[in-house]
PDB file of C-alpha atoms in Angstrom:
ATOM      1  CA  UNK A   1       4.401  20.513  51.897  1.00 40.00           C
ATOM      2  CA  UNK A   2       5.267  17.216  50.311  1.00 40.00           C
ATOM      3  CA  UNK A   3       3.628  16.243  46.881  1.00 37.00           C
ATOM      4  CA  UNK A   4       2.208  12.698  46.722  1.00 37.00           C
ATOM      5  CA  UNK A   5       3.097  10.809  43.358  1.00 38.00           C
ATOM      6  CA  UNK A   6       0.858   9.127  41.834  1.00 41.00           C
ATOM      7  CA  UNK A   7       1.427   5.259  42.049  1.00 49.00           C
ATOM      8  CA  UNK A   8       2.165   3.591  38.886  1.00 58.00           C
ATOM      9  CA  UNK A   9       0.804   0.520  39.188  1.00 64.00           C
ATOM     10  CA  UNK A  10      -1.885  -1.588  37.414  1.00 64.00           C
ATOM     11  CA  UNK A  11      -4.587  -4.007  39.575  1.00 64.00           C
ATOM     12  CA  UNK A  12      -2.193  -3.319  42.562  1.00 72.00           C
ATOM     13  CA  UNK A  13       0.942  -4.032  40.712  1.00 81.00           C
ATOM     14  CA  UNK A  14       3.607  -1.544  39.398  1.00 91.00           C
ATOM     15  CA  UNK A  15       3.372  -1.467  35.650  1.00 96.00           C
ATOM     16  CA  UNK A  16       6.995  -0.429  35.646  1.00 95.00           C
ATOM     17  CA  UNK A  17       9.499  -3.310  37.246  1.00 93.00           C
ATOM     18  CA  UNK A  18      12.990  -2.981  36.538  1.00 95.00           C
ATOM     19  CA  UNK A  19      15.191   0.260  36.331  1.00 96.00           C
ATOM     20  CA  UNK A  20      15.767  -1.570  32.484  1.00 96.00           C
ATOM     21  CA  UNK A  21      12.033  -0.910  32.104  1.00 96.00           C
ATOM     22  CA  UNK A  22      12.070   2.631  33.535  1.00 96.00           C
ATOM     23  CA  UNK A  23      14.936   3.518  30.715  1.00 95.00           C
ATOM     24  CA  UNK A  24      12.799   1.645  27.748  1.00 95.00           C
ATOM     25  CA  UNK A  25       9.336   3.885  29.072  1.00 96.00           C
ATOM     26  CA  UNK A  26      11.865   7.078  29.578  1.00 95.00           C
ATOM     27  CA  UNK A  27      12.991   6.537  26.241  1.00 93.00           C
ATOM     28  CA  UNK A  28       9.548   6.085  24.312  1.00 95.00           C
ATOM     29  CA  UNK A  29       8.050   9.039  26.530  1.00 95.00           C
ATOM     30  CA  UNK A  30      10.982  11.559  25.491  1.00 94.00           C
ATOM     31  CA  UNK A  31      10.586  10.401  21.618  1.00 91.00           C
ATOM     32  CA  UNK A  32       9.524  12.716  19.218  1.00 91.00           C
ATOM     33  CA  UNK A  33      11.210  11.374  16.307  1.00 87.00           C
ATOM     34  CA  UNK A  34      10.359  12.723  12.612  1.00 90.00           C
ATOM     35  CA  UNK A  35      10.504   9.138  10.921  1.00 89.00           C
ATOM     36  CA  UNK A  36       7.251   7.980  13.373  1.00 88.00           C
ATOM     37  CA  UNK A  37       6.007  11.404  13.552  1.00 93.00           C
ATOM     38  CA  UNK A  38       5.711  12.575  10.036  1.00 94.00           C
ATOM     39  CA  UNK A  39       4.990   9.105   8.228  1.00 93.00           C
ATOM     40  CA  UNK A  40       2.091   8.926  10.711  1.00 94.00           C
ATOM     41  CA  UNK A  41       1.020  12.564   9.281  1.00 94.00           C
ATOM     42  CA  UNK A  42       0.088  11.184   5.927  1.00 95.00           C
ATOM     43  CA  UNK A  43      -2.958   9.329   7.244  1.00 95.00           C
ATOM     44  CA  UNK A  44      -3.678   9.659  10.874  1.00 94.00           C
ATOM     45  CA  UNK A  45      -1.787   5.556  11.066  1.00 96.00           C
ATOM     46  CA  UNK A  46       0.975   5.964  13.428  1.00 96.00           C
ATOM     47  CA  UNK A  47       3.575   3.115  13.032  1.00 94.00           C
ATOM     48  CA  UNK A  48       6.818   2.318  15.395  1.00 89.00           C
ATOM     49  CA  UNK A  49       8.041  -0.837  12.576  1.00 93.00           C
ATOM     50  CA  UNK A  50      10.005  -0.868   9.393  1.00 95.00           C
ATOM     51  CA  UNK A  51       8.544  -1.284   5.864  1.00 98.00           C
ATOM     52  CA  UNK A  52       8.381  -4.265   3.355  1.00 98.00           C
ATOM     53  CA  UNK A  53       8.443  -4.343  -0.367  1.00 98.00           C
ATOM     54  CA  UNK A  54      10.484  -2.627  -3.208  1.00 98.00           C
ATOM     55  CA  UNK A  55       9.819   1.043  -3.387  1.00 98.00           C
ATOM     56  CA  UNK A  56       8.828   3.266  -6.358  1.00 97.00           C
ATOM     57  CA  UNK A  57      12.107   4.826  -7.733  1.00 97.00           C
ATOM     58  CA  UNK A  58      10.225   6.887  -9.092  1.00 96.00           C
ATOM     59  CA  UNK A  59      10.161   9.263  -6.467  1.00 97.00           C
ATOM     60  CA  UNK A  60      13.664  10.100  -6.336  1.00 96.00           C
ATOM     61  CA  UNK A  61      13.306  11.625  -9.906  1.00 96.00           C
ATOM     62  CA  UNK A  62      10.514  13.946  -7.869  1.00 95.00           C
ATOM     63  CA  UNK A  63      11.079  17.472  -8.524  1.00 96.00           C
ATOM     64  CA  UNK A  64      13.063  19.105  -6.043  1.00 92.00           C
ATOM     65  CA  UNK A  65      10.410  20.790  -4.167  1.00 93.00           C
ATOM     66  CA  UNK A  66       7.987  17.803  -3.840  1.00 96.00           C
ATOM     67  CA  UNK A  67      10.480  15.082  -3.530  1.00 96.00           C
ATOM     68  CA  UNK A  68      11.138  14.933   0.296  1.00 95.00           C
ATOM     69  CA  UNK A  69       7.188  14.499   1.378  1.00 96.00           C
ATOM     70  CA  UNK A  70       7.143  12.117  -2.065  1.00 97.00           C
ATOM     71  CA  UNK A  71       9.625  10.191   0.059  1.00 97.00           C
ATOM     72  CA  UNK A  72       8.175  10.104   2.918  1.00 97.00           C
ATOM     73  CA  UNK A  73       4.471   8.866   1.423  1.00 97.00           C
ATOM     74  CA  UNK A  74       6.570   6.251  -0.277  1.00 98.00           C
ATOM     75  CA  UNK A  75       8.113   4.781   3.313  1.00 97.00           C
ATOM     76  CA  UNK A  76       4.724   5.226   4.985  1.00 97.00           C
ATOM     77  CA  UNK A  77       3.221   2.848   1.689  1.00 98.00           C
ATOM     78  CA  UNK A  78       5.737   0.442   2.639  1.00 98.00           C
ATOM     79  CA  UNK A  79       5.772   0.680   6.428  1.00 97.00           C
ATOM     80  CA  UNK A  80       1.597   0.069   6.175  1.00 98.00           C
ATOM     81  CA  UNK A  81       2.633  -2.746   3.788  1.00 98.00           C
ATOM     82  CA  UNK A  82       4.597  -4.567   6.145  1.00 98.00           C
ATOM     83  CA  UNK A  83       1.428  -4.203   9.516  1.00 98.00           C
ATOM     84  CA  UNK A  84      -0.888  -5.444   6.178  1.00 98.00           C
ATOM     85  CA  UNK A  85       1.807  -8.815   6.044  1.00 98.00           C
ATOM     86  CA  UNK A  86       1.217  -9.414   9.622  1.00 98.00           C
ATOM     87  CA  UNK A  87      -2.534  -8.841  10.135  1.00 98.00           C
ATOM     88  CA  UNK A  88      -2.411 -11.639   6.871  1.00 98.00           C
ATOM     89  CA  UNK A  89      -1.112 -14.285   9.285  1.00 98.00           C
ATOM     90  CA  UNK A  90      -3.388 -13.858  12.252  1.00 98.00           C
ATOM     91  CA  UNK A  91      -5.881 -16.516  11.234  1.00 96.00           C
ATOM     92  CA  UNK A  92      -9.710 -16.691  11.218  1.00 96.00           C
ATOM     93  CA  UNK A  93     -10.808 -12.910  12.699  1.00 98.00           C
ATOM     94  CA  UNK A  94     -14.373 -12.598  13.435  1.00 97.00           C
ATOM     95  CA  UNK A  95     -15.961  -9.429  14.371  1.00 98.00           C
ATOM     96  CA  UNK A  96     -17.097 -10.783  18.000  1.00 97.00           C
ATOM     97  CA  UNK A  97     -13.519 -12.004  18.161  1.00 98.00           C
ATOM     98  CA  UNK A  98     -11.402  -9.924  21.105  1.00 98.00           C
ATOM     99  CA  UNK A  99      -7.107  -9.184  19.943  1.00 98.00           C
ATOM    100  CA  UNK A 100      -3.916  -7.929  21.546  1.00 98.00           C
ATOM    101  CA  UNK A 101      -1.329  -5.567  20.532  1.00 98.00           C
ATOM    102  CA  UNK A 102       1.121  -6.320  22.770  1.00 98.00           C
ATOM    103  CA  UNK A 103       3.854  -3.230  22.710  1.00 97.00           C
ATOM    104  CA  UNK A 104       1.343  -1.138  20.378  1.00 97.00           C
ATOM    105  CA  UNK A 105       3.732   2.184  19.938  1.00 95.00           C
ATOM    106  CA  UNK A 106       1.350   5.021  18.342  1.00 96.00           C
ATOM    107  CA  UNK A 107      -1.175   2.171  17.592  1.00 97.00           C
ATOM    108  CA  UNK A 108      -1.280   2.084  13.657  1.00 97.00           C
ATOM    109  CA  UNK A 109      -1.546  -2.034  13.802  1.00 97.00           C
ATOM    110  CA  UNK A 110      -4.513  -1.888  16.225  1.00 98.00           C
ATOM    111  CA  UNK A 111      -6.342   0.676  14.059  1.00 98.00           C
ATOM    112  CA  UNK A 112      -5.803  -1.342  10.720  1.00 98.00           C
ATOM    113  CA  UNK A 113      -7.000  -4.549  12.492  1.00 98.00           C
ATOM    114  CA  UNK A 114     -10.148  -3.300  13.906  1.00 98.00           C
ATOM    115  CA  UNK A 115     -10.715  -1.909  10.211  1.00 98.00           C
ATOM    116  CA  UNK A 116      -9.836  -5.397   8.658  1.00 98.00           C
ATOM    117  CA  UNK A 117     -11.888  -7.666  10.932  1.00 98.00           C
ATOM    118  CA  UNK A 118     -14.199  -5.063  12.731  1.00 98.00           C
ATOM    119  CA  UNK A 119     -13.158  -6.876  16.169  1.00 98.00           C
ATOM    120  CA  UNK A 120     -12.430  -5.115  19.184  1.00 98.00           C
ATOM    121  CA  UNK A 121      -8.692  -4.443  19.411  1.00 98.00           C
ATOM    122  CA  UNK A 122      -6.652  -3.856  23.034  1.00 98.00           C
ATOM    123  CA  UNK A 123      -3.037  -2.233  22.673  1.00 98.00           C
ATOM    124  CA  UNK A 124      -0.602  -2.229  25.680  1.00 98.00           C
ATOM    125  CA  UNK A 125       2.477  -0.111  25.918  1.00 98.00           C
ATOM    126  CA  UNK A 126       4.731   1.188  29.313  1.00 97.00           C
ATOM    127  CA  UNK A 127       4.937   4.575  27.591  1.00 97.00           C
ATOM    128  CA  UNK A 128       2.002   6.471  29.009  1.00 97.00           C
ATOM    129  CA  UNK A 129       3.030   9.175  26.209  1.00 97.00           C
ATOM    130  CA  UNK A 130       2.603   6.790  23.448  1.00 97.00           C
ATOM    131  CA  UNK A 131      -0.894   5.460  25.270  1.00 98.00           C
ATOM    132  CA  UNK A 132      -2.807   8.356  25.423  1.00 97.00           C
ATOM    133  CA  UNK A 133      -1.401   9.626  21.960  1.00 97.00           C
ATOM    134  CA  UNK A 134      -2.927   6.082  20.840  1.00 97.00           C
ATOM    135  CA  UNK A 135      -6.180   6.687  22.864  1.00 98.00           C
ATOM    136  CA  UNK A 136      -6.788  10.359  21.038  1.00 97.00           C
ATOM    137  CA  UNK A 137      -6.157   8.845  17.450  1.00 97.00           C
ATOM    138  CA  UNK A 138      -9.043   5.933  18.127  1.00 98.00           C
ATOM    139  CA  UNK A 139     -10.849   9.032  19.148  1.00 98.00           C
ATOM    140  CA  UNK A 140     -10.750  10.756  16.091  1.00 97.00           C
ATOM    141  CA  UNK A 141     -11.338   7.578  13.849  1.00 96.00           C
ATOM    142  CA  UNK A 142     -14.660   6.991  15.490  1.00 97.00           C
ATOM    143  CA  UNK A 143     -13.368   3.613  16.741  1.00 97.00           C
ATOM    144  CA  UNK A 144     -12.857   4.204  20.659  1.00 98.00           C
ATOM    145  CA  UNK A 145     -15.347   2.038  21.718  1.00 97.00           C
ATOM    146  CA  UNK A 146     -13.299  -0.744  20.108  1.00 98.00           C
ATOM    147  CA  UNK A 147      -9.793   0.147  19.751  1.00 98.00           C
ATOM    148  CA  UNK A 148      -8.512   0.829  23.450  1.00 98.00           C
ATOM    149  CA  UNK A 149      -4.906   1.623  24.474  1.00 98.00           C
ATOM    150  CA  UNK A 150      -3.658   0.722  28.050  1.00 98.00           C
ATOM    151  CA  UNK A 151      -0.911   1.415  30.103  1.00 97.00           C
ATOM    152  CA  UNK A 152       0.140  -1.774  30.862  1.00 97.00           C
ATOM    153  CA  UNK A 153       3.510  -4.417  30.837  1.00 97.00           C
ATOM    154  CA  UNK A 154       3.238  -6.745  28.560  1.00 98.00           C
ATOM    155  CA  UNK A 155       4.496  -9.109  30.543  1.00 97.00           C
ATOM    156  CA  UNK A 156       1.830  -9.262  32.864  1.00 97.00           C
ATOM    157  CA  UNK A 157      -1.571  -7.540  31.771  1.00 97.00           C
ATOM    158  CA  UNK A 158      -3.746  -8.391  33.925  1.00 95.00           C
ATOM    159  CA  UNK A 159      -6.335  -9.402  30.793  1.00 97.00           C
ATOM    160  CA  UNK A 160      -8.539 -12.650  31.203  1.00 98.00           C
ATOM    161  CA  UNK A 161      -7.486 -15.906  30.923  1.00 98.00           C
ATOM    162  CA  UNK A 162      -7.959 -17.709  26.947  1.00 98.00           C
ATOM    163  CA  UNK A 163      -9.495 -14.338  26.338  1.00 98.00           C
ATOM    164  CA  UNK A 164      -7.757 -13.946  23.050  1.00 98.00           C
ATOM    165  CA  UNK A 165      -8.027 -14.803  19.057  1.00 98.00           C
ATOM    166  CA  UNK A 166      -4.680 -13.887  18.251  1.00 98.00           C
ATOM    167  CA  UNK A 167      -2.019 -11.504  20.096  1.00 98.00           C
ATOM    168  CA  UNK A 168       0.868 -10.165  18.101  1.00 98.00           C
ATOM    169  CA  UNK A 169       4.392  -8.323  18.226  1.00 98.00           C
ATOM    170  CA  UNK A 170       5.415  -5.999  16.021  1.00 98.00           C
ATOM    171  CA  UNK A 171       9.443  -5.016  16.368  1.00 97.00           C
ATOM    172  CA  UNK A 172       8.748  -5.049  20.544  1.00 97.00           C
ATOM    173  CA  UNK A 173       9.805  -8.740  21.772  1.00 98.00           C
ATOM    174  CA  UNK A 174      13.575  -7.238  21.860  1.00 97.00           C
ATOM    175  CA  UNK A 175      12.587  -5.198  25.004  1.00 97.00           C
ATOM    176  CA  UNK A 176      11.878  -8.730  26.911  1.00 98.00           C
ATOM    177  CA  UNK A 177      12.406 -11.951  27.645  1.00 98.00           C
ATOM    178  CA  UNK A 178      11.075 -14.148  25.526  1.00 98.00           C
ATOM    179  CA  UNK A 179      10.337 -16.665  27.499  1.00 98.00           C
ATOM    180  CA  UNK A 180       8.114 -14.547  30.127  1.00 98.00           C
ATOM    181  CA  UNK A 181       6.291 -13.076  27.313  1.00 98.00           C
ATOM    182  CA  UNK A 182       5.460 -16.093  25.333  1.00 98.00           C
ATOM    183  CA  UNK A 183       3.939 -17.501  28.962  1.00 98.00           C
ATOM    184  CA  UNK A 184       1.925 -14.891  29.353  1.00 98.00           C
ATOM    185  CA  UNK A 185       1.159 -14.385  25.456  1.00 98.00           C
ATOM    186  CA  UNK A 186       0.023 -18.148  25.501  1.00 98.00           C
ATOM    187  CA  UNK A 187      -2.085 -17.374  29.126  1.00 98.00           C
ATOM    188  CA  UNK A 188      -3.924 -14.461  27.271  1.00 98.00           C
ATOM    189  CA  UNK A 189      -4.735 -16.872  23.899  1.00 98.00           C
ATOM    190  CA  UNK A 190      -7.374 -19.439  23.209  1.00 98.00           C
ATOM    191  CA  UNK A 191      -6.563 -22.573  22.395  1.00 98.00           C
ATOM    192  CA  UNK A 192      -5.760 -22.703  18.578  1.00 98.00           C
ATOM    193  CA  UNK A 193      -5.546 -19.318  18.853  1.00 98.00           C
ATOM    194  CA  UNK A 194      -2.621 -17.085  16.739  1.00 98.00           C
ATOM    195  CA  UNK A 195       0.396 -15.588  17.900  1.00 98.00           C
ATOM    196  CA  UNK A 196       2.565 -13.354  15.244  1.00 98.00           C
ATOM    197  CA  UNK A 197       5.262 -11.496  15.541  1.00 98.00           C
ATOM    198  CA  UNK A 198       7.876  -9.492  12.761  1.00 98.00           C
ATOM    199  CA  UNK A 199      11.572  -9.367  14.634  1.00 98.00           C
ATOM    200  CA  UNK A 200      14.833  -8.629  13.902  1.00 98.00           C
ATOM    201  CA  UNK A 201      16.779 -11.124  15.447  1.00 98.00           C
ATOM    202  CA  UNK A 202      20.680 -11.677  15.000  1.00 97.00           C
ATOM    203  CA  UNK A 203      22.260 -14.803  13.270  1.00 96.00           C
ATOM    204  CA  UNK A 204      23.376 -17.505  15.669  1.00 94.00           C
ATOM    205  CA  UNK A 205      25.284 -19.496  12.925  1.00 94.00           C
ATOM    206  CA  UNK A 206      27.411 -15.765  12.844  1.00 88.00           C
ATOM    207  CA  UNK A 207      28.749 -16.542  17.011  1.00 83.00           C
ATOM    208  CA  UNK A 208      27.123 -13.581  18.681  1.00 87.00           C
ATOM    209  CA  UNK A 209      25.914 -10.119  18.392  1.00 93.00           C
ATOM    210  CA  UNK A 210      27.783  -8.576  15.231  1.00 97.00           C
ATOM    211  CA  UNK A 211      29.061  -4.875  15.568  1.00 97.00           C
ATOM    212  CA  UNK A 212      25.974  -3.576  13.736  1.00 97.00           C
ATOM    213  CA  UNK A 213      23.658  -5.184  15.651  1.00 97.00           C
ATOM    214  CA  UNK A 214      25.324  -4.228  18.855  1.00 97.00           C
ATOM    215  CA  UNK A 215      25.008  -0.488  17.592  1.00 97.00           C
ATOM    216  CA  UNK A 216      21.588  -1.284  16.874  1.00 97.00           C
ATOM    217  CA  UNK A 217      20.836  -1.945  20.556  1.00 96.00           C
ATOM    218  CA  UNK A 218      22.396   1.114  21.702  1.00 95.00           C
ATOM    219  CA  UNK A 219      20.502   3.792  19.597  1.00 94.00           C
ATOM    220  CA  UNK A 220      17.177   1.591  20.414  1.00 93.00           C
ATOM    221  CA  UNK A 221      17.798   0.749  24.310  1.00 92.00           C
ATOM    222  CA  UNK A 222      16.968  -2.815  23.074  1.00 95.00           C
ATOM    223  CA  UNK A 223      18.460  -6.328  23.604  1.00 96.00           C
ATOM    224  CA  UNK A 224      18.156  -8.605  19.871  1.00 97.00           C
ATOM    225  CA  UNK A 225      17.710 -12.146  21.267  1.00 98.00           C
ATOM    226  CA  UNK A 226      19.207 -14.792  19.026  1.00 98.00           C
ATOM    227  CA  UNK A 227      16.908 -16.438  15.924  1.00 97.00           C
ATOM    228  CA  UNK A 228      17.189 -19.417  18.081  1.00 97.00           C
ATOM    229  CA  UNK A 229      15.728 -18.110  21.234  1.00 98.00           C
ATOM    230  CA  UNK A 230      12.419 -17.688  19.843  1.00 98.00           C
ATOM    231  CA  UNK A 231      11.608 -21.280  18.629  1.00 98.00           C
ATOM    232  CA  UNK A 232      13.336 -22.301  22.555  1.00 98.00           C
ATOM    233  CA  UNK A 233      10.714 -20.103  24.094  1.00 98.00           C
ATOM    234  CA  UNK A 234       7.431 -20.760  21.876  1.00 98.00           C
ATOM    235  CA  UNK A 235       8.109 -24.770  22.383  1.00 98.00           C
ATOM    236  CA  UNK A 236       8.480 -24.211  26.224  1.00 98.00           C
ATOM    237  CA  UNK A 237       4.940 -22.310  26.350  1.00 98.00           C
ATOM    238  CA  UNK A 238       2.291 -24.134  24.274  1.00 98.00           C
ATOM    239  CA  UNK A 239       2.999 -22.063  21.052  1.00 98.00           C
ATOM    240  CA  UNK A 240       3.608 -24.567  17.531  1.00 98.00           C
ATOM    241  CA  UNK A 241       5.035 -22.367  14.884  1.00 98.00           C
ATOM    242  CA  UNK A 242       2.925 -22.745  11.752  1.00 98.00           C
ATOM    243  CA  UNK A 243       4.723 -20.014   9.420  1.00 98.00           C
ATOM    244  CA  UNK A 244       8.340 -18.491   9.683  1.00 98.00           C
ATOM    245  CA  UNK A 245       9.069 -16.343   6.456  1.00 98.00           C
ATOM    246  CA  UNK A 246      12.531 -14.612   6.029  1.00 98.00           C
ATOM    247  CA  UNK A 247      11.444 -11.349   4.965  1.00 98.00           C
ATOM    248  CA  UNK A 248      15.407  -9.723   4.656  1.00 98.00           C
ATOM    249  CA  UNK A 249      15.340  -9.205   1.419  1.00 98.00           C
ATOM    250  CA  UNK A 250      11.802  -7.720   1.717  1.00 98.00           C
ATOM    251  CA  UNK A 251      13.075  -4.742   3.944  1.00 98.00           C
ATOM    252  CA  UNK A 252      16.129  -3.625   2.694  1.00 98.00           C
ATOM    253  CA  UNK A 253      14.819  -1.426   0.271  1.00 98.00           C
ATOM    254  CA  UNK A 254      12.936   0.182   2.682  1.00 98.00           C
ATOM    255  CA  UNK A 255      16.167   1.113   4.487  1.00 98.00           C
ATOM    256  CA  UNK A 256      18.022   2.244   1.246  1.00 98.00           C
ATOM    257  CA  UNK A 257      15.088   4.229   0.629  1.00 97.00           C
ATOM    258  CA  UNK A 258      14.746   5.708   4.357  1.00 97.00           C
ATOM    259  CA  UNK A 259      18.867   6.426   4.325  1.00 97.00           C
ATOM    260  CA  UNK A 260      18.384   8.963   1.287  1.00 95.00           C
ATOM    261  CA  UNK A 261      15.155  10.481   3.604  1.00 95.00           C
ATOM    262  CA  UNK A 262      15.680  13.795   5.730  1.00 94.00           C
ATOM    263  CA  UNK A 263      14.143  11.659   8.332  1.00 95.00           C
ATOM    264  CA  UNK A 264      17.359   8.961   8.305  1.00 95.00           C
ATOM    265  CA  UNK A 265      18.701   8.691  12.126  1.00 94.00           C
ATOM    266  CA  UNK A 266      22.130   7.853  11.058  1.00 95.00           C
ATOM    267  CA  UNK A 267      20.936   4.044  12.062  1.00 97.00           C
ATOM    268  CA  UNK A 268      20.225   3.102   8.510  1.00 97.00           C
ATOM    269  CA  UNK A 269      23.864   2.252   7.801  1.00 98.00           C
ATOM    270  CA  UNK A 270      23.960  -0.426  10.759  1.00 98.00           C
ATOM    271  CA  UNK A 271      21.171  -2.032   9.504  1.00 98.00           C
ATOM    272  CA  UNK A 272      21.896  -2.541   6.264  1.00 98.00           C
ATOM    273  CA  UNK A 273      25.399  -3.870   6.922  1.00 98.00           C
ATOM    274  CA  UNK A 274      23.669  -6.407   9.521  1.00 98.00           C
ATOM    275  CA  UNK A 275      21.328  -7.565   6.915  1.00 98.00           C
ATOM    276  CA  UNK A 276      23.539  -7.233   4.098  1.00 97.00           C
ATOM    277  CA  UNK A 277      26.361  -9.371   5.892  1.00 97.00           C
ATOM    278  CA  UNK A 278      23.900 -12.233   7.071  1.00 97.00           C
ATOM    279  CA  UNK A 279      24.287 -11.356  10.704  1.00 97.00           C
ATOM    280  CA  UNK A 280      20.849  -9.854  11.110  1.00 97.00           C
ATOM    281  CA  UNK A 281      17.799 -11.177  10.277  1.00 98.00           C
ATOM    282  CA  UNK A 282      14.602  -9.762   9.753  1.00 98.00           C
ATOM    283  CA  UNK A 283      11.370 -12.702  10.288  1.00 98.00           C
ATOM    284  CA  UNK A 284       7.718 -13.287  10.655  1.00 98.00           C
ATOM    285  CA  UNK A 285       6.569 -15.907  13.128  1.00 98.00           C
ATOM    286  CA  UNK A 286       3.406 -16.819  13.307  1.00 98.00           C
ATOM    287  CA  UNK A 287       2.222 -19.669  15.851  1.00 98.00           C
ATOM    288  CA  UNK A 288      -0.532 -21.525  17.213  1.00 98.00           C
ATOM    289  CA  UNK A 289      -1.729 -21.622  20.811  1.00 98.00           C
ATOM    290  CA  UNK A 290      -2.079 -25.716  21.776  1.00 98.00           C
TER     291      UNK A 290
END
């Protein structure tokens, strides 16, 4: 007897379309990393993004018992810091307003914006694992009604038309192209609505992709586009940048802080030479929809 699959599709369309996109979803369904996992146990937010700010040295001096979960409160502080920087730049929220997380992860962002504003809040990802862990934290917040997850490609949601305040990226624009994204990012918005994003995005004044970054790719299955590549692709679709702030220096002590962590990956060291040697760069763009 032969079992029938399940399409995966989404209004008639496979949400999946590229073996490059079966290998991102693969990887993001198999994760069950400690440095998502456990940050996201201090308070029911669940972040996939780095953290901002100088952190308390304090808890190093944390007796030996306490000081790894002291450690680990301190990244989550700064990693809720940073989604608190980019909810800052999306503009003029109103509660009847409608928002986008486009490449949600867990869905921390989506839950702290609904709290913010009180608008309703849609989160796409093309990990199912990552959507319906998303789905059950809205649950238990009380906030399903307004915070939805979706299994869907960001490239092509299938959401309405200028339906959109503001739509933001946070650390997922290196899975795509740019320039498909930004089309359909600037389909989705209003006019004079918000688009923000927080990248990394390598130096192109440096000639290329340094070794760091290149070994930053491989342990993420990502592709870093070029600083330049964003501005290119926002001019092409409709988006005006109003705000680009380096934040570099902001987020390397979150990575010195994360490398003395029993959570550190063994990436920390690649990022902090790429940021450290200029060929890495770590920005908030925020634009306008015209």
């Amino acid at each position: 007897m032969t079992t029938v699959q399940p399409r995966n599709t989404e209004y008639g369309k496979p949400v999946l379309r590229s073996d490059y996109q079966r290998s991102v979803a693969a990887y993001w369904n198999a994760e069950e990393d400690p440095v998502n996992l456990r940050l996201g146990d201090v308070d029911g937010l669940y972040h996939h993004h780095y953290g901002l700010g100088d952190y308390d040295p304090a808890v190093l001096e944390t007796p030996a018992a306490q000081r790894d979960q002291a450690i680990i409160d301190e990244m989550h502080r700064l990693e809720t810091a940073q989604a608190e920087v980019l909810l800052d730049h999306l503009g003029d929220v109103r509660p009847g307003d409608r928002l986008l997380d486009a490449g949600c992860g867990r869905g921390g962002s989506s839950i702290m914006a609904n709290l913010r504003f009180g608008c309703e809040v849609d989160g796409v990802s093309i990990s199912q694992k990552q959507v319906d862990f998303a789905n059950e934290q809205a649950r238990k917040r009380g906030v399903a009604d307004r915070v939805r997850y979706h299994f869907k490609n960001m490239l092509d949601t299938g959401f309405e038309t200028a339906s959109r305040k503001a739509i933001w990226n946070n650390e997922s624009t290196m899975y795509v192209d740019l320039h498909q994204l930004f089309a359909e990012h600037a389909r989705q918005l209003e006019i004079g609505g918000r688009y923000v994003t927080i990248t990394g995005c390598y130096n192109d004044v440096t000639g290329g992709r340094s070794k760091a970054v290149s070994q930053i790719d491989q342990h993420y299955t990502c592709n870093i586009h070029p600083r330049s590549q964003y501005f290119k692709a926002m001019q092409a679709n409709n988006l005006v940048p109003i705000s680009v702030i380096d934040l570099t220096a902001a987020t390397i002590p979150y990575w010195e802080l994360r490398e003395k962590s029993s959570v550190a990956t063994g990436v920390e060291a690649p990022f902090l030479q790429a940021y450290r040697e200029g060929s890495f760069h770590y920005l908030l763009i925020a634009a306008d929809r015209i």
